[in-house]
Amino acid sequence: MSKFLYIQDFHLKGKNSINRIGNYFEDCLMKFDELISIAKENKVDAIIDGGDLFDSPIVSYSVCDAIVDKIEKSGLTYYCLFGNHSERYHSKEHSFDTTLAHILRRSKSFKYLTHIIGNDYIIFGKEYHHDIEEEIKTDGLYCEPEWPSEDFWKVGIVHAFVCPEPFPYASHVVCDDIQASVDLVLVAHYHKVWEKKVGNTQYLDIGCFGRNSITEANIEPSCVLLDTEKRSYKVIKLKTAKKGKDCFDFSKIDEQKLKDNNINEF
């Protein structure tokens, strides 16, 4: 029996974004402390991060150390992917000098997510890279041939613009158009919360763990508890996450909407 706790799109950084009030960094650390508490309460084997732990490829030592210290002190293992914000040039191969790459080299508690194989389950990661959406459209989502998968519970962690319906702009792939032999796909990168079943594959996007943009004010930061014995998942909303009205200055929301509309028209 194994349990895992999943999060995505943390976007940790040491300064506030535009319209953000309070202290974004401290708010993030408070949520991270709750995440660790949830992990310990449920006796999970590890925390799995779907990508974009940091908001940029390089962050300050204080931001980096704050997260590493908390994980190492907890005794937990932290699996992670390279999201587009944590990469250089949309490529893991060119991201050897990033903060995340440094952590993976220096901390035994942090591991790069390729695949985790248990007695009757497999969890695999698919990180962001240029044109990943086109790749998924063409190749689909499958376990590698050398991985045991027959009668296994198969969970894919994907950092790509997968969405439930066509998007007006940006490269994306609609989940209905994906050929997959996976039981559950946890979708990172797209910050909107959605859930949809296509054939035998369940898609779930819990949205961002950290909220940078005022357009994300209504998102309730959450994590997902994966139970491999029950082959189930449970979305857990964080109690320490503040309400949107306590995180953002809404006096400029009309200005932001106008900007977004201009982008859409463009």
mmCIF file of C-alpha atoms in Angstrom:
data_model
loop_
_atom_site.group_PDB
_atom_site.id
_atom_site.type_symbol
_atom_site.label_atom_id
_atom_site.label_comp_id
_atom_site.label_asym_id
_atom_site.label_seq_id
_atom_site.Cartn_x
_atom_site.Cartn_y
_atom_site.Cartn_z
ATOM 1 C CA MET A 1 0.000 0.000 0.000
ATOM 2 C CA SER A 2 1.316 3.448 -0.942
ATOM 3 C CA LYS A 3 -0.018 6.966 -0.700
ATOM 4 C CA PHE A 4 1.203 10.143 -2.362
ATOM 5 C CA LEU A 5 0.304 13.818 -2.093
ATOM 6 C CA TYR A 6 0.241 15.852 -5.294
ATOM 7 C CA ILE A 7 0.491 19.613 -5.934
ATOM 8 C CA GLN A 8 1.171 21.742 -9.005
ATOM 9 C CA ASP A 9 2.127 25.231 -10.117
ATOM 10 C CA PHE A 10 3.456 26.566 -6.829
ATOM 11 C CA HIS A 11 5.233 29.505 -8.523
ATOM 12 C CA LEU A 12 7.217 30.328 -5.421
ATOM 13 C CA LYS A 13 9.128 33.603 -5.417
ATOM 14 C CA GLY A 14 10.260 36.227 -2.966
ATOM 15 C CA LYS A 15 8.232 39.196 -4.154
ATOM 16 C CA ASN A 16 4.629 40.114 -4.797
ATOM 17 C CA SER A 17 3.095 40.143 -8.256
ATOM 18 C CA ILE A 18 1.057 43.111 -9.465
ATOM 19 C CA ASN A 19 -2.215 43.562 -7.527
ATOM 20 C CA ARG A 20 -1.079 41.064 -4.887
ATOM 21 C CA ILE A 21 -1.414 42.358 -1.316
ATOM 22 C CA GLY A 22 0.084 41.040 1.906
ATOM 23 C CA ASN A 23 3.228 38.916 1.583
ATOM 24 C CA TYR A 24 3.088 36.325 -1.211
ATOM 25 C CA PHE A 25 6.227 34.485 -0.065
ATOM 26 C CA GLU A 26 5.049 34.109 3.537
ATOM 27 C CA ASP A 27 1.590 33.028 2.362
ATOM 28 C CA CYS A 28 3.196 30.338 0.204
ATOM 29 C CA LEU A 29 5.335 29.038 3.049
ATOM 30 C CA MET A 30 2.278 28.853 5.295
ATOM 31 C CA LYS A 31 0.492 26.708 2.714
ATOM 32 C CA PHE A 32 3.585 24.559 2.302
ATOM 33 C CA ASP A 33 3.674 23.913 6.040
ATOM 34 C CA GLU A 34 0.067 22.727 5.858
ATOM 35 C CA LEU A 35 0.944 20.517 2.896
ATOM 36 C CA ILE A 36 3.661 18.821 4.942
ATOM 37 C CA SER A 37 1.219 18.368 7.837
ATOM 38 C CA ILE A 38 -1.337 16.746 5.515
ATOM 39 C CA ALA A 39 1.385 14.480 4.135
ATOM 40 C CA LYS A 40 2.398 13.341 7.620
ATOM 41 C CA GLU A 41 -1.187 12.872 8.815
ATOM 42 C CA ASN A 42 -1.901 10.599 5.868
ATOM 43 C CA LYS A 43 1.464 8.837 6.110
ATOM 44 C CA VAL A 44 2.270 9.357 2.450
ATOM 45 C CA ASP A 45 5.360 7.894 0.825
ATOM 46 C CA ALA A 46 6.192 11.150 -0.931
ATOM 47 C CA ILE A 47 4.957 14.489 -2.233
ATOM 48 C CA ILE A 48 4.737 14.765 -6.016
ATOM 49 C CA ASP A 49 5.048 18.151 -7.715
ATOM 50 C CA GLY A 50 3.636 18.505 -11.229
ATOM 51 C CA GLY A 51 6.021 21.335 -12.140
ATOM 52 C CA ASP A 52 6.678 25.050 -11.701
ATOM 53 C CA LEU A 53 7.779 24.814 -8.087
ATOM 54 C CA PHE A 54 9.470 28.174 -8.680
ATOM 55 C CA ASP A 55 8.181 31.128 -10.689
ATOM 56 C CA SER A 56 11.463 31.548 -12.563
ATOM 57 C CA PRO A 57 14.514 29.420 -13.438
ATOM 58 C CA ILE A 58 16.662 31.189 -10.842
ATOM 59 C CA VAL A 59 15.387 32.287 -7.430
ATOM 60 C CA SER A 60 17.215 33.690 -4.432
ATOM 61 C CA TYR A 61 19.029 31.476 -1.918
ATOM 62 C CA SER A 62 16.501 32.429 0.756
ATOM 63 C CA VAL A 63 13.564 31.209 -1.355
ATOM 64 C CA CYS A 64 15.395 28.041 -2.352
ATOM 65 C CA ASP A 65 16.597 27.218 1.157
ATOM 66 C CA ALA A 66 13.197 27.834 2.745
ATOM 67 C CA ILE A 67 11.625 25.003 0.735
ATOM 68 C CA VAL A 68 14.579 22.629 0.901
ATOM 69 C CA ASP A 69 14.919 23.072 4.670
ATOM 70 C CA LYS A 70 11.232 22.321 5.248
ATOM 71 C CA ILE A 71 11.297 19.130 3.170
ATOM 72 C CA GLU A 72 14.564 17.853 4.623
ATOM 73 C CA LYS A 73 13.377 18.554 8.163
ATOM 74 C CA SER A 74 10.103 16.721 7.486
ATOM 75 C CA GLY A 75 11.878 13.562 6.359
ATOM 76 C CA LEU A 76 9.632 13.378 3.288
ATOM 77 C CA THR A 77 10.674 12.653 -0.282
ATOM 78 C CA TYR A 78 9.743 15.268 -2.881
ATOM 79 C CA TYR A 79 9.385 14.214 -6.523
ATOM 80 C CA CYS A 80 9.236 17.023 -9.065
ATOM 81 C CA LEU A 81 9.117 17.904 -12.745
ATOM 82 C CA PHE A 82 10.564 20.846 -14.646
ATOM 83 C CA GLY A 83 7.653 23.120 -15.536
ATOM 84 C CA ASN A 84 8.084 25.859 -18.128
ATOM 85 C CA HIS A 85 8.749 28.518 -15.457
ATOM 86 C CA SER A 86 11.553 26.445 -13.932
ATOM 87 C CA GLU A 87 13.244 25.820 -17.275
ATOM 88 C CA ARG A 88 15.511 27.738 -19.615
ATOM 89 C CA TYR A 89 14.503 27.842 -23.271
ATOM 90 C CA HIS A 90 11.564 25.482 -22.660
ATOM 91 C CA SER A 91 13.958 22.590 -22.233
ATOM 92 C CA LYS A 92 15.182 20.527 -19.288
ATOM 93 C CA GLU A 93 18.410 19.813 -21.185
ATOM 94 C CA HIS A 94 19.263 23.543 -21.130
ATOM 95 C CA SER A 95 18.269 23.977 -17.470
ATOM 96 C CA PHE A 96 21.337 22.495 -15.766
ATOM 97 C CA ASP A 97 22.138 25.792 -14.015
ATOM 98 C CA THR A 98 18.644 26.492 -12.662
ATOM 99 C CA THR A 99 17.644 26.525 -9.010
ATOM 100 C CA LEU A 100 15.629 23.324 -9.364
ATOM 101 C CA ALA A 101 18.526 21.511 -11.051
ATOM 102 C CA HIS A 102 20.805 22.633 -8.216
ATOM 103 C CA ILE A 103 18.379 21.276 -5.604
ATOM 104 C CA LEU A 104 18.096 17.928 -7.391
ATOM 105 C CA ARG A 105 21.890 17.620 -7.383
ATOM 106 C CA ARG A 106 22.414 18.685 -3.776
ATOM 107 C CA SER A 107 19.442 17.395 -1.756
ATOM 108 C CA LYS A 108 18.780 13.688 -1.207
ATOM 109 C CA SER A 109 15.178 14.540 -0.332
ATOM 110 C CA PHE A 110 14.396 15.894 -3.817
ATOM 111 C CA LYS A 111 14.124 13.514 -6.752
ATOM 112 C CA TYR A 112 13.372 14.028 -10.417
ATOM 113 C CA LEU A 113 10.116 12.325 -11.388
ATOM 114 C CA THR A 114 10.584 9.825 -14.185
ATOM 115 C CA HIS A 115 8.412 7.003 -12.871
ATOM 116 C CA ILE A 116 7.516 5.395 -9.562
ATOM 117 C CA ILE A 117 6.656 1.695 -9.780
ATOM 118 C CA GLY A 118 4.931 -0.227 -6.995
ATOM 119 C CA ASN A 119 3.530 -3.740 -6.797
ATOM 120 C CA ASP A 120 0.399 -2.808 -8.718
ATOM 121 C CA TYR A 121 0.733 0.844 -9.693
ATOM 122 C CA ILE A 122 2.898 3.126 -11.777
ATOM 123 C CA ILE A 123 3.122 6.915 -11.578
ATOM 124 C CA PHE A 124 5.047 8.614 -14.366
ATOM 125 C CA GLY A 125 5.916 12.205 -15.191
ATOM 126 C CA LYS A 126 5.880 14.090 -18.477
ATOM 127 C CA GLU A 127 7.499 17.489 -18.152
ATOM 128 C CA TYR A 128 7.060 20.592 -20.223
ATOM 129 C CA HIS A 129 9.052 21.215 -23.388
ATOM 130 C CA HIS A 130 8.519 23.129 -26.588
ATOM 131 C CA ASP A 131 5.608 21.685 -28.612
ATOM 132 C CA ILE A 132 4.694 19.147 -25.945
ATOM 133 C CA GLU A 133 1.026 19.652 -26.821
ATOM 134 C CA GLU A 134 1.673 18.609 -30.426
ATOM 135 C CA GLU A 135 3.622 15.612 -29.168
ATOM 136 C CA ILE A 136 0.722 14.518 -26.976
ATOM 137 C CA LYS A 137 -1.708 14.956 -29.876
ATOM 138 C CA THR A 138 0.468 12.727 -32.040
ATOM 139 C CA ASP A 139 1.828 10.151 -29.593
ATOM 140 C CA GLY A 140 -0.848 10.101 -26.898
ATOM 141 C CA LEU A 141 -0.240 9.205 -23.244
ATOM 142 C CA TYR A 142 1.028 5.688 -22.614
ATOM 143 C CA CYS A 143 3.357 3.840 -20.269
ATOM 144 C CA GLU A 144 6.753 2.991 -21.730
ATOM 145 C CA PRO A 145 6.937 -0.564 -23.149
ATOM 146 C CA GLU A 146 9.551 -1.646 -20.587
ATOM 147 C CA TRP A 147 7.362 -0.619 -17.637
ATOM 148 C CA PRO A 148 5.018 -3.219 -16.124
ATOM 149 C CA SER A 149 1.475 -1.981 -16.688
ATOM 150 C CA GLU A 150 -0.932 -4.890 -17.111
ATOM 151 C CA ASP A 151 -3.578 -4.663 -14.347
ATOM 152 C CA PHE A 152 -1.592 -1.777 -12.830
ATOM 153 C CA TRP A 153 -3.188 1.489 -11.703
ATOM 154 C CA LYS A 154 -1.590 3.971 -14.082
ATOM 155 C CA VAL A 155 -1.256 7.664 -13.152
ATOM 156 C CA GLY A 156 0.318 10.258 -15.441
ATOM 157 C CA ILE A 157 1.626 13.619 -14.179
ATOM 158 C CA VAL A 158 1.664 15.946 -17.186
ATOM 159 C CA HIS A 159 2.904 19.536 -17.369
ATOM 160 C CA ALA A 160 1.296 20.707 -20.599
ATOM 161 C CA PHE A 161 -1.586 22.836 -21.809
ATOM 162 C CA VAL A 162 -4.238 20.123 -21.677
ATOM 163 C CA CYS A 163 -7.753 21.544 -21.452
ATOM 164 C CA PRO A 164 -11.369 20.303 -21.525
ATOM 165 C CA GLU A 165 -12.387 22.324 -24.588
ATOM 166 C CA PRO A 166 -10.735 24.332 -27.405
ATOM 167 C CA PHE A 167 -8.815 27.400 -26.223
ATOM 168 C CA PRO A 168 -8.992 30.717 -28.127
ATOM 169 C CA TYR A 169 -5.202 31.163 -28.283
ATOM 170 C CA ALA A 170 -1.913 29.454 -27.345
ATOM 171 C CA SER A 171 -0.772 25.954 -28.216
ATOM 172 C CA HIS A 172 -2.986 23.426 -26.435
ATOM 173 C CA VAL A 173 -4.511 19.970 -26.689
ATOM 174 C CA VAL A 174 -8.107 19.088 -25.791
ATOM 175 C CA CYS A 175 -8.324 15.994 -23.601
ATOM 176 C CA ASP A 176 -10.958 14.444 -25.903
ATOM 177 C CA ASP A 177 -8.368 14.361 -28.691
ATOM 178 C CA ILE A 178 -5.758 12.411 -26.693
ATOM 179 C CA GLN A 179 -5.222 8.687 -27.182
ATOM 180 C CA ALA A 180 -4.387 7.330 -23.727
ATOM 181 C CA SER A 181 -4.096 4.091 -21.774
ATOM 182 C CA VAL A 182 -3.844 5.793 -18.393
ATOM 183 C CA ASP A 183 -6.366 5.615 -15.552
ATOM 184 C CA LEU A 184 -5.720 9.092 -14.136
ATOM 185 C CA VAL A 185 -3.986 12.130 -15.629
ATOM 186 C CA LEU A 186 -3.102 14.969 -13.264
ATOM 187 C CA VAL A 187 -2.769 18.085 -15.417
ATOM 188 C CA ALA A 188 -0.410 20.901 -14.445
ATOM 189 C CA HIS A 189 0.497 24.131 -16.298
ATOM 190 C CA TYR A 190 -3.091 25.242 -17.013
ATOM 191 C CA HIS A 191 -4.169 27.033 -13.841
ATOM 192 C CA LYS A 192 -7.908 26.616 -14.292
ATOM 193 C CA VAL A 193 -9.685 23.986 -12.170
ATOM 194 C CA TRP A 194 -11.447 21.311 -14.223
ATOM 195 C CA GLU A 195 -12.197 17.610 -14.320
ATOM 196 C CA LYS A 196 -13.384 15.356 -17.125
ATOM 197 C CA LYS A 197 -13.493 11.661 -17.993
ATOM 198 C CA VAL A 198 -12.677 10.594 -21.537
ATOM 199 C CA GLY A 199 -13.188 6.884 -22.150
ATOM 200 C CA ASN A 200 -11.430 5.094 -19.287
ATOM 201 C CA THR A 201 -9.131 8.026 -18.504
ATOM 202 C CA GLN A 202 -9.932 10.547 -15.782
ATOM 203 C CA TYR A 203 -8.390 14.022 -16.221
ATOM 204 C CA LEU A 204 -7.998 16.300 -13.207
ATOM 205 C CA ASP A 205 -6.601 19.827 -12.939
ATOM 206 C CA ILE A 206 -6.668 21.321 -9.425
ATOM 207 C CA GLY A 207 -5.305 24.709 -10.504
ATOM 208 C CA CYS A 208 -2.329 26.576 -9.105
ATOM 209 C CA PHE A 209 -0.999 26.128 -5.574
ATOM 210 C CA GLY A 210 0.317 29.670 -5.618
ATOM 211 C CA ARG A 211 -1.805 32.491 -7.028
ATOM 212 C CA ASN A 212 0.173 35.185 -8.852
ATOM 213 C CA SER A 213 -2.526 36.749 -10.993
ATOM 214 C CA ILE A 214 -5.705 38.483 -9.914
ATOM 215 C CA THR A 215 -7.503 36.274 -12.462
ATOM 216 C CA GLU A 216 -6.695 33.351 -10.134
ATOM 217 C CA ALA A 217 -8.340 34.926 -7.101
ATOM 218 C CA ASN A 218 -11.223 32.434 -7.023
ATOM 219 C CA ILE A 219 -8.986 29.367 -7.152
ATOM 220 C CA GLU A 220 -8.876 27.460 -3.878
ATOM 221 C CA PRO A 221 -5.337 26.076 -3.459
ATOM 222 C CA SER A 222 -5.540 22.319 -3.064
ATOM 223 C CA CYS A 223 -3.591 19.076 -3.095
ATOM 224 C CA VAL A 224 -4.563 15.564 -4.184
ATOM 225 C CA LEU A 225 -4.211 12.472 -2.002
ATOM 226 C CA LEU A 226 -3.496 9.404 -4.129
ATOM 227 C CA ASP A 227 -4.265 6.018 -2.545
ATOM 228 C CA THR A 228 -2.773 3.232 -4.657
ATOM 229 C CA GLU A 229 -4.460 0.443 -2.676
ATOM 230 C CA LYS A 230 -7.939 1.894 -3.206
ATOM 231 C CA ARG A 231 -6.924 3.267 -6.611
ATOM 232 C CA SER A 232 -8.563 6.507 -5.645
ATOM 233 C CA TYR A 233 -7.847 10.200 -5.375
ATOM 234 C CA LYS A 234 -9.158 12.879 -3.052
ATOM 235 C CA VAL A 235 -8.888 16.641 -3.504
ATOM 236 C CA ILE A 236 -8.022 18.390 -0.225
ATOM 237 C CA LYS A 237 -8.495 22.148 -0.027
ATOM 238 C CA LEU A 238 -5.989 23.980 2.138
ATOM 239 C CA LYS A 239 -7.345 25.619 5.267
ATOM 240 C CA THR A 240 -4.497 28.146 5.443
ATOM 241 C CA ALA A 241 -5.118 29.515 1.947
ATOM 242 C CA LYS A 242 -6.543 33.031 2.119
ATOM 243 C CA LYS A 243 -9.666 34.175 0.310
ATOM 244 C CA GLY A 244 -9.117 35.974 -2.977
ATOM 245 C CA LYS A 245 -10.295 39.277 -1.484
ATOM 246 C CA ASP A 246 -7.522 39.029 1.109
ATOM 247 C CA CYS A 247 -4.841 38.353 -1.521
ATOM 248 C CA PHE A 248 -5.526 40.884 -4.276
ATOM 249 C CA ASP A 249 -6.361 44.530 -4.791
ATOM 250 C CA PHE A 250 -9.551 44.340 -6.871
ATOM 251 C CA SER A 251 -9.590 48.069 -7.599
ATOM 252 C CA LYS A 252 -7.571 47.348 -10.752
ATOM 253 C CA ILE A 253 -9.495 44.314 -11.952
ATOM 254 C CA ASP A 254 -11.284 46.273 -14.716
ATOM 255 C CA GLU A 255 -7.885 47.350 -16.016
ATOM 256 C CA GLN A 256 -6.752 43.710 -16.045
ATOM 257 C CA LYS A 257 -9.908 42.577 -17.861
ATOM 258 C CA LEU A 258 -9.349 45.209 -20.537
ATOM 259 C CA LYS A 259 -5.775 44.002 -20.973
ATOM 260 C CA ASP A 260 -6.915 40.382 -21.277
ATOM 261 C CA ASN A 261 -9.577 41.325 -23.821
ATOM 262 C CA ASN A 262 -6.977 43.162 -25.878
ATOM 263 C CA ILE A 263 -4.764 40.073 -25.838
ATOM 264 C CA ASN A 264 -7.681 37.874 -26.917
ATOM 265 C CA GLU A 265 -8.535 40.204 -29.780
ATOM 266 C CA PHE A 266 -4.899 40.277 -30.868
#
